[in-house]
């Protein structure tokens, strides 16, 4: 695979953005006509999955997660295993802070190291955009439990510490990816399916009878900005929940927003348009993540029509569509069959090419 061609510049977008080392980076290293996956994939074969992803997605491949391997291979366990000076163990209710390193944290780190070894092997001599994911600070706070079983989102000090740890992790992960794959233009994805619940006070307490108080929007925005700034590379924030806070994510510095097209309502058209006008790339989720029949994905026509409809409704210029749209499944594919997962990624590639060839 070759490096993606440099895209054009959208209104309000600089061609170069300062990175954490005082240099610059292309805010859209995936170029035009791009497609990618979200992160999770079915099965337990790391090598075969990595090979398939790299072969299928020439513009923006990603480091896959294989949750079927067990705790520590899922998106939450992988992220927890990367956090500095923070230990956790698996309880029946989920991941909980622990006093010392244990089997679960070590297993998470070992599996991620294995994933990186595989990626390094298959990308020898390769150059181009390459995406890696971690759980964002607010989904992490809503999901990771304190020692008393309550989510960390309920404690201001715990939230602050998580943001700081994740910011450090983001910078270190990007550095690791650059060392392992010298030709890569890293892209970091923050998985934030719970950010809306954090903003609206919908995260349940341990008892399930109440919810934690909503976190102030300014704190949420500042926490995301700190992690995004620390990464020093293009950052995409993914949320497959309704009511994606486009404006907040844009203000926090996200270069791309990833969402489920089927959940977008008419009242969000203005927010979508404002994001595009600011140069934010839309990672548009067009397929369910739990499909079973790959033959349903042979023709990308309906997908292309859906993306064009989203673009036309707020009156966006067709010429910008190929540069500011990346086609993806709506969410991870861990619940799908291997055949469907492979077909879904190939479907997204065909749809992206069709949109580039005929954005009108």
Coordinates of C-alpha atoms in Angstrom, one line a residue:
X1 CA 0.0 0.0 0.0
X2 CA 1.1 3.5 -0.7
X3 CA 0.7 6.7 1.2
X4 CA -2.7 8.4 0.6
X5 CA -2.7 11.4 -1.6
X6 CA -2.9 14.7 0.2
X7 CA -6.5 16.0 0.2
X8 CA -7.6 19.5 -0.6
X9 CA -8.3 22.1 2.0
X10 CA -11.8 22.8 3.2
X11 CA -13.0 26.2 4.3
X12 CA -11.7 27.2 7.6
X13 CA -9.1 24.4 7.7
X14 CA -5.3 24.9 7.8
X15 CA -3.2 22.6 5.6
X16 CA -0.9 21.8 8.5
X17 CA -1.6 21.6 12.2
X18 CA 1.0 21.8 15.0
X19 CA 1.7 18.4 16.6
X20 CA 3.0 17.6 20.1
X21 CA 6.6 17.9 19.0
X22 CA 6.4 21.3 17.4
X23 CA 6.1 19.9 13.9
X24 CA 3.0 19.6 11.7
X25 CA 0.7 17.0 10.4
X26 CA -1.9 16.6 7.6
X27 CA -5.3 16.7 9.3
X28 CA -6.6 14.3 6.7
X29 CA -3.8 11.8 5.9
X30 CA -6.3 9.3 4.6
X31 CA -7.0 11.4 1.4
X32 CA -10.1 11.2 -0.6
X33 CA -12.4 8.2 -1.3
X34 CA -11.5 6.7 2.1
X35 CA -13.2 4.0 4.1
X36 CA -12.3 2.4 7.4
X37 CA -13.6 0.2 10.3
X38 CA -14.4 1.2 13.8
X39 CA -12.2 -1.2 15.7
X40 CA -13.6 -4.4 17.0
X41 CA -13.7 -7.5 14.7
X42 CA -15.0 -11.1 15.1
X43 CA -12.9 -14.1 15.9
X44 CA -9.6 -14.7 17.8
X45 CA -7.1 -14.9 14.9
X46 CA -5.0 -11.8 15.3
X47 CA -2.8 -12.4 12.3
X48 CA -5.5 -13.2 9.8
X49 CA -7.7 -10.2 10.9
X50 CA -4.8 -7.8 10.7
X51 CA -3.9 -9.1 7.2
X52 CA -7.4 -8.7 6.0
X53 CA -7.9 -5.2 7.4
X54 CA -4.6 -4.0 5.8
X55 CA -5.5 -5.6 2.4
X56 CA -9.1 -4.4 2.4
X57 CA -8.7 -0.8 3.6
X58 CA -5.8 0.8 1.6
X59 CA -6.6 4.4 2.6
X60 CA -7.2 4.1 6.3
X61 CA -6.5 0.6 7.9
X62 CA -6.8 0.2 11.6
X63 CA -5.4 -1.9 14.4
X64 CA -8.2 -4.3 15.1
X65 CA -9.6 -5.4 18.5
X66 CA -10.7 -9.0 19.0
X67 CA -12.9 -9.1 22.1
X68 CA -13.6 -12.8 21.6
X69 CA -10.1 -13.5 23.0
X70 CA -11.5 -12.5 26.5
X71 CA -11.0 -9.7 29.0
X72 CA -8.3 -7.4 28.1
X73 CA -8.8 -7.8 24.4
X74 CA -11.9 -5.6 24.4
X75 CA -11.7 -1.8 23.9
X76 CA -12.0 -1.0 27.6
X77 CA -9.5 -3.7 28.8
X78 CA -7.0 -2.7 26.1
X79 CA -7.2 1.0 27.2
X80 CA -6.9 0.2 30.9
X81 CA -3.9 -1.9 30.2
X82 CA -2.1 1.1 28.6
X83 CA -2.8 3.6 31.4
X84 CA 0.3 4.5 33.5
X85 CA 0.3 3.7 37.2
X86 CA -3.3 2.5 37.1
X87 CA -4.3 -1.0 37.8
X88 CA -7.7 -2.7 37.5
X89 CA -9.2 -6.2 37.7
X90 CA -12.3 -7.8 36.2
X91 CA -15.3 -8.1 38.5
X92 CA -18.8 -9.5 37.6
X93 CA -19.9 -5.9 37.1
X94 CA -16.9 -4.9 34.9
X95 CA -13.5 -3.4 35.3
X96 CA -12.7 -2.1 38.8
X97 CA -9.7 -0.2 40.1
X98 CA -7.2 -2.4 42.0
X99 CA -4.3 -1.6 44.4
X100 CA -1.7 -3.5 42.5
X101 CA -1.0 -5.1 39.1
X102 CA -2.9 -8.3 38.6
X103 CA -3.5 -11.0 36.1
X104 CA -6.2 -9.0 34.2
X105 CA -4.0 -5.9 33.6
X106 CA -1.0 -8.0 32.6
X107 CA -3.1 -10.0 30.2
X108 CA -4.4 -6.8 28.6
X109 CA -0.9 -5.4 28.1
X110 CA 0.4 -8.8 26.8
X111 CA -2.4 -9.0 24.2
X112 CA -1.9 -5.5 23.0
X113 CA 1.8 -6.1 22.7
X114 CA 0.9 -9.2 20.6
X115 CA -1.3 -7.0 18.4
X116 CA 1.5 -4.5 17.8
X117 CA 3.9 -7.3 17.0
X118 CA 1.5 -8.6 14.3
X119 CA 0.9 -5.1 12.9
X120 CA 4.7 -4.4 12.7
X121 CA 5.2 -7.7 10.9
X122 CA 2.6 -6.9 8.2
X123 CA 3.5 -3.3 7.7
X124 CA 7.2 -3.7 6.8
X125 CA 8.0 -1.1 4.1
X126 CA 4.5 0.2 4.2
X127 CA 3.5 3.9 4.4
X128 CA 0.2 5.7 4.9
X129 CA -2.5 6.6 7.4
X130 CA -3.0 4.1 10.2
X131 CA -5.6 4.3 12.9
X132 CA -5.5 3.0 16.4
X133 CA -8.2 3.3 19.1
X134 CA -8.5 3.9 22.8
X135 CA -11.6 4.5 24.9
X136 CA -12.1 8.2 25.4
X137 CA -11.9 9.8 28.8
X138 CA -15.7 10.1 29.4
X139 CA -16.7 6.6 28.4
X140 CA -13.7 5.4 30.5
X141 CA -15.0 7.4 33.5
X142 CA -18.6 6.1 32.9
X143 CA -17.4 2.5 32.7
X144 CA -14.4 2.0 35.0
X145 CA -15.4 1.4 38.6
X146 CA -13.8 2.8 41.8
X147 CA -13.0 0.4 44.6
X148 CA -16.5 0.9 46.0
X149 CA -18.1 -0.2 42.8
X150 CA -19.3 3.2 41.7
X151 CA -18.3 4.6 38.3
X152 CA -15.4 7.0 38.3
X153 CA -17.5 9.7 36.6
X154 CA -19.1 10.3 40.0
X155 CA -15.9 11.7 41.6
X156 CA -14.3 14.9 40.3
X157 CA -10.8 13.9 41.4
X158 CA -11.1 10.5 39.8
X159 CA -12.2 12.2 36.5
X160 CA -9.3 14.6 36.6
X161 CA -6.8 11.7 37.2
X162 CA -8.3 9.7 34.3
X163 CA -8.0 12.5 31.9
X164 CA -4.4 13.1 32.8
X165 CA -3.5 9.4 32.5
X166 CA -5.3 9.1 29.2
X167 CA -3.5 12.2 27.8
X168 CA -0.2 10.6 28.7
X169 CA -1.3 7.3 27.2
X170 CA -2.3 9.0 23.9
X171 CA 1.1 10.6 23.4
X172 CA 2.9 7.4 24.3
X173 CA 0.7 5.2 22.1
X174 CA 1.3 7.5 19.1
X175 CA 5.0 7.4 19.7
X176 CA 4.9 3.6 19.9
X177 CA 3.0 3.4 16.7
X178 CA 5.6 5.6 14.9
X179 CA 8.5 3.4 16.2
X180 CA 6.8 0.2 15.2
X181 CA 5.6 1.4 11.8
X182 CA 8.0 4.2 10.7
X183 CA 6.0 4.9 7.5
X184 CA 2.7 5.4 9.3
X185 CA 0.8 8.7 9.6
X186 CA -0.9 7.8 12.9
X187 CA -4.6 8.6 13.5
X188 CA -6.0 8.2 17.0
X189 CA -9.7 7.3 17.5
X190 CA -11.3 8.0 20.9
X191 CA -14.3 5.7 21.4
X192 CA -16.9 7.7 23.3
X193 CA -20.3 5.9 23.2
X194 CA -21.1 7.2 26.7
X195 CA -20.2 10.8 26.3
X196 CA -23.9 11.8 25.8
X197 CA -24.9 9.9 28.9
X198 CA -22.2 11.7 30.9
X199 CA -23.4 15.1 29.6
X200 CA -27.0 14.4 30.3
X201 CA -26.7 12.6 33.7
X202 CA -27.7 9.1 32.5
X203 CA -24.9 7.0 33.8
X204 CA -26.4 4.6 36.4
X205 CA -25.1 4.2 39.9
X206 CA -24.1 0.8 41.2
X207 CA -27.5 0.2 42.6
X208 CA -29.2 1.0 39.3
X209 CA -31.8 3.1 41.1
X210 CA -30.2 6.4 40.5
X211 CA -27.9 8.1 38.0
X212 CA -24.7 10.1 38.5
X213 CA -25.0 13.9 38.1
X214 CA -24.3 15.3 34.7
X215 CA -20.8 16.5 34.1
X216 CA -20.5 20.2 33.1
X217 CA -20.1 20.6 29.3
X218 CA -17.0 22.7 29.8
X219 CA -15.3 20.0 31.8
X220 CA -16.1 17.4 29.2
X221 CA -14.8 19.6 26.4
X222 CA -11.6 20.5 28.3
X223 CA -11.0 16.8 29.1
X224 CA -11.3 15.8 25.5
X225 CA -9.1 18.7 24.4
X226 CA -6.4 17.7 26.7
X227 CA -6.2 14.2 25.3
X228 CA -6.5 15.4 21.7
X229 CA -3.7 17.9 22.2
X230 CA -1.5 15.3 23.8
X231 CA -1.9 12.9 20.9
X232 CA -0.4 15.4 18.5
X233 CA -2.0 13.7 15.5
X234 CA -5.4 13.7 13.8
X235 CA -8.0 12.5 16.3
X236 CA -11.4 11.1 15.4
X237 CA -14.1 10.8 18.1
X238 CA -16.5 7.9 17.7
X239 CA -19.9 7.8 19.2
X240 CA -22.6 5.3 18.0
X241 CA -25.2 6.8 20.4
X242 CA -28.0 9.2 19.5
X243 CA -27.5 13.0 19.9
X244 CA -23.8 13.2 19.1
X245 CA -22.5 16.5 20.4
X246 CA -20.9 17.7 17.1
X247 CA -20.2 21.3 18.2
X248 CA -18.6 20.2 21.5
X249 CA -16.3 17.7 19.8
X250 CA -15.3 20.2 17.2
X251 CA -14.5 22.8 19.8
X252 CA -12.4 20.2 21.7
X253 CA -10.2 19.9 18.6
X254 CA -11.5 16.7 17.0
X255 CA -10.4 16.4 13.4
X256 CA -13.2 13.9 12.6
X257 CA -16.5 12.8 14.2
X258 CA -17.6 9.2 13.7
X259 CA -21.4 8.4 14.0
X260 CA -24.2 6.2 13.1
X261 CA -26.1 7.7 10.1
X262 CA -29.3 5.9 11.0
X263 CA -29.5 7.9 14.3
X264 CA -29.1 11.3 12.7
X265 CA -32.3 13.4 12.9
X266 CA -33.4 16.5 11.1
X267 CA -32.6 18.7 14.0
X268 CA -28.9 17.7 13.8
X269 CA -28.5 18.9 10.2
X270 CA -27.3 22.3 11.2
X271 CA -24.7 20.8 13.5
X272 CA -23.5 18.5 10.8
X273 CA -23.3 21.4 8.3
X274 CA -21.3 23.6 10.8
X275 CA -18.8 20.8 11.3
X276 CA -18.3 20.4 7.6
X277 CA -17.9 24.1 7.1
X278 CA -15.2 24.1 9.8
X279 CA -13.3 21.4 8.0
X280 CA -14.3 18.5 10.3
X281 CA -14.3 15.1 8.5
X282 CA -17.5 13.1 8.9
X283 CA -16.9 9.3 9.5
X284 CA -20.3 8.2 8.5
X285 CA -21.5 4.8 9.8
X286 CA -23.6 3.2 7.1
X287 CA -24.0 -0.4 8.0
X288 CA -25.1 -2.3 11.2
X289 CA -22.3 -3.9 13.1
X290 CA -24.1 -7.2 13.8
X291 CA -25.1 -8.3 10.3
X292 CA -25.0 -12.0 9.3
X293 CA -25.6 -12.2 5.6
X294 CA -22.8 -10.8 3.5
X295 CA -24.8 -11.2 0.3
X296 CA -26.9 -8.2 1.4
X297 CA -23.8 -6.0 0.9
X298 CA -23.2 -6.6 -2.8
X299 CA -24.5 -3.3 -4.1
X300 CA -23.4 0.0 -2.3
X301 CA -26.1 2.0 -4.1
X302 CA -28.4 2.5 -1.1
X303 CA -25.4 3.4 1.1
X304 CA -24.3 6.0 -1.5
X305 CA -27.8 7.5 -1.6
X306 CA -27.9 7.7 2.2
X307 CA -24.7 9.6 2.4
X308 CA -25.7 12.0 -0.4
X309 CA -29.0 12.6 1.3
X310 CA -27.3 13.7 4.5
X311 CA -25.0 16.0 2.5
X312 CA -27.9 17.5 0.5
X313 CA -30.4 18.2 3.3
X314 CA -28.4 21.0 4.9
X315 CA -27.3 22.2 1.5
X316 CA -23.6 21.3 1.6
X317 CA -21.4 21.8 -1.5
X318 CA -21.0 18.4 -3.3
X319 CA -17.4 19.1 -4.2
X320 CA -16.4 18.8 -0.5
X321 CA -18.0 15.4 -0.1
X322 CA -15.1 13.2 -1.2
X323 CA -12.6 15.1 0.9
X324 CA -14.7 15.3 4.1
X325 CA -16.4 12.0 4.3
X326 CA -15.0 8.6 5.3
X327 CA -17.4 5.6 5.0
X328 CA -17.5 3.2 7.9
X329 CA -19.7 0.6 9.6
X330 CA -21.9 2.2 12.2
X331 CA -20.1 0.5 15.1
X332 CA -17.7 -2.3 15.7
X333 CA -18.1 -5.7 14.0
X334 CA -17.3 -8.1 16.8
X335 CA -20.9 -9.4 16.9
X336 CA -20.9 -10.1 13.2
X337 CA -19.9 -13.2 11.3
X338 CA -16.3 -13.1 9.8
X339 CA -17.8 -13.2 6.3
X340 CA -20.1 -10.3 7.0
X341 CA -17.3 -8.3 8.6
X342 CA -15.0 -8.7 5.6
X343 CA -17.9 -7.9 3.2
X344 CA -18.9 -4.8 5.3
X345 CA -15.4 -3.3 5.0
X346 CA -15.2 -4.0 1.3
X347 CA -18.7 -2.5 0.9
X348 CA -17.5 0.7 2.6
X349 CA -14.6 0.9 0.2
X350 CA -16.9 0.6 -2.8
X351 CA -19.3 3.2 -1.5
X352 CA -16.4 5.6 -0.8
X353 CA -15.1 5.2 -4.4
X354 CA -18.5 5.7 -5.8
X355 CA -19.0 8.9 -3.8
X356 CA -15.6 10.2 -5.0
X357 CA -16.3 9.4 -8.6
X358 CA -19.7 11.1 -8.6
X359 CA -20.3 13.3 -5.5
X360 CA -23.4 14.9 -7.2

